XYZ file of C-alpha atoms in Angstrom:
198
model
C 108.724 88.937 71.564
C 109.596 91.432 74.305
C 107.868 91.234 77.662
C 107.077 94.291 79.770
C 105.764 93.940 83.316
C 103.407 96.337 85.088
C 104.285 97.014 88.719
C 101.467 98.436 90.860
C 102.949 99.739 94.079
C 101.961 102.026 96.942
C 104.121 104.857 95.586
C 103.110 104.611 91.916
C 103.128 102.515 88.757
C 106.190 101.300 86.891
C 106.893 99.408 83.687
C 109.850 97.030 83.627
C 111.261 95.241 80.605
C 112.319 91.638 81.160
C 115.956 91.367 80.102
C 116.558 87.693 80.934
C 115.236 85.077 78.538
C 114.779 82.486 81.296
C 111.364 82.304 82.961
C 110.873 82.202 86.714
C 108.799 79.334 88.029
C 107.574 78.648 91.533
C 108.955 75.098 91.336
C 112.550 76.223 90.624
C 113.702 76.569 94.247
C 117.374 77.270 93.466
C 116.527 80.131 91.123
C 114.027 81.496 93.646
C 116.724 81.565 96.342
C 119.198 83.265 94.015
C 116.692 85.967 93.021
C 116.166 86.921 96.674
C 119.418 88.886 96.298
C 118.889 92.243 94.621
C 122.268 92.011 92.881
C 121.201 88.788 91.151
C 117.754 90.091 90.183
C 118.968 93.478 88.894
C 120.082 91.926 85.593
C 116.645 90.362 84.995
C 114.686 93.587 84.517
C 115.226 97.165 83.374
C 113.055 100.107 84.421
C 111.336 101.679 81.422
C 109.098 104.242 83.157
C 107.828 105.204 86.595
C 104.749 107.314 87.413
C 104.605 108.284 91.086
C 101.269 109.075 92.689
C 100.815 112.806 93.104
C 98.675 112.748 96.271
C 97.522 110.200 98.865
C 94.008 110.523 97.422
C 95.366 109.603 93.975
C 97.071 106.547 95.493
C 93.886 105.471 97.289
C 91.717 105.885 94.195
C 94.102 103.783 92.120
C 94.457 101.175 94.883
C 90.681 100.745 94.928
C 90.597 100.414 91.138
C 93.370 97.798 91.141
C 91.653 95.808 93.914
C 88.474 95.716 91.849
C 90.292 94.917 88.591
C 89.432 98.259 86.988
C 91.579 100.542 84.853
C 91.900 104.006 86.423
C 92.394 107.176 84.422
C 95.873 107.680 85.894
C 96.992 104.147 84.936
C 95.413 104.461 81.498
C 97.337 107.690 80.766
C 100.559 106.155 82.067
C 100.169 103.019 79.927
C 99.285 105.009 76.823
C 102.250 107.360 77.228
C 104.687 104.561 78.004
C 103.564 101.612 75.932
C 102.183 103.401 72.889
C 104.656 106.247 72.577
C 107.896 104.712 73.865
C 107.654 100.949 73.478
C 105.732 100.762 70.204
C 108.287 103.068 68.551
C 111.188 100.882 69.718
C 109.637 97.411 69.355
C 106.904 97.867 66.766
C 103.211 97.423 67.465
C 103.126 93.625 67.516
C 106.503 92.697 69.004
C 105.685 93.173 72.695
C 103.248 92.081 75.363
C 102.401 93.441 78.790
C 102.605 91.196 81.845
C 100.047 91.960 84.564
C 99.888 89.942 87.782
C 96.113 90.389 88.279
C 94.128 88.749 85.438
C 91.064 90.965 86.039
C 93.163 94.128 85.701
C 94.819 92.582 82.649
C 91.412 92.019 81.028
C 90.426 95.632 81.755
C 93.647 96.888 80.155
C 93.152 94.659 77.118
C 89.514 95.723 76.684
C 90.175 99.452 77.101
C 93.521 99.839 75.335
C 93.793 96.761 73.109
C 97.208 95.691 74.451
C 98.354 92.083 74.355
C 98.249 91.155 78.043
C 99.741 88.095 79.735
C 98.865 86.850 83.234
C 100.482 83.582 84.264
C 102.690 82.011 86.933
C 105.883 83.391 85.415
C 104.491 86.947 85.447
C 103.335 86.508 89.054
C 106.805 85.363 90.143
C 108.489 88.174 88.214
C 106.131 90.740 89.803
C 106.831 89.232 93.240
C 110.575 89.696 92.740
C 110.039 93.268 91.517
C 107.999 93.984 94.677
C 110.735 92.466 96.823
C 113.439 94.692 95.320
C 111.284 97.735 94.427
C 113.138 100.212 96.646
C 116.374 99.509 94.797
C 114.810 99.359 91.328
C 112.672 102.514 91.475
C 114.091 106.050 91.299
C 114.065 108.366 94.337
C 113.237 105.610 96.835
C 115.043 105.221 100.146
C 115.018 102.272 102.511
C 111.624 102.098 104.238
C 109.740 104.332 101.764
C 107.688 101.459 100.334
C 106.791 100.094 103.779
C 105.652 103.511 105.033
C 103.596 104.053 101.889
C 102.068 100.548 102.215
C 101.126 101.219 105.830
C 99.492 104.574 105.093
C 97.719 103.310 101.990
C 96.575 100.182 103.815
C 94.988 102.252 106.599
C 93.281 104.567 104.103
C 92.069 101.601 102.028
C 90.638 99.865 105.118
C 88.884 103.018 106.306
C 87.438 103.497 102.840
C 86.165 99.925 102.623
C 84.485 100.120 106.050
C 83.062 103.589 105.426
C 81.579 102.809 102.017
C 80.389 99.253 102.615
C 76.980 99.073 100.930
C 75.932 95.993 102.876
C 76.706 97.542 106.258
C 76.860 94.055 107.759
C 80.155 94.877 109.450
C 78.594 97.750 111.448
C 77.439 95.309 114.120
C 80.988 94.020 114.483
C 82.355 97.557 114.804
C 79.684 98.485 117.333
C 80.301 95.287 119.334
C 84.023 96.028 119.393
C 83.366 99.594 120.601
C 80.982 98.282 123.284
C 83.598 95.788 124.513
C 86.208 98.540 124.746
C 83.752 100.759 126.649
C 82.857 97.943 129.058
C 86.526 97.085 129.549
C 87.270 100.694 130.507
C 84.288 100.670 132.911
C 85.432 97.438 134.540
C 88.949 98.786 134.946
C 87.577 101.977 136.461
C 85.473 100.127 139.060
C 88.034 97.430 139.904
C 91.094 99.645 140.212
C 91.954 100.743 143.763
C 91.044 104.329 144.536
C 93.536 106.709 146.204
C 91.377 106.662 149.389
C 91.850 102.870 149.740
C 95.571 103.129 150.330
């Protein structure tokens, strides 16, 4: 049975096919060290499809869905077009399964689309290696693109979580932090020597 792995990244979604028959385990230290090299890992997977995010808003919306274990419309369309149209024609309907690192997202995909989904230690390790070497495995990516996208998406995700927190229990923390900054500026203003003192 063929295994395909879903990669959820800050620049988009990708589907990789596992080429190697050997499974990656967290306990296999020697194999883990070897797979840190992109040249060694390149033979383990093959890119099947990549769907880049069209806008930062699209990336944020999908990031929120993934964090909550929900299937977004963008991911659903991508999986249908890739797995149903491409993979099912090549492999047949029952000869493949989709590896997803987050079990909640995997359950959402299974419930909505009916795919056979696997979430285990081997999938987690394979996804970790894909993340490590993503810039070299994905098309049109330069060195530093993933890190910049992660930074921007991380800031937007944090702002969104603070802004739309229904419990509002963190408002006191934010206000206390702002008050401390204001007091610190006031203390610096009053304790710094004035130009007349010199």
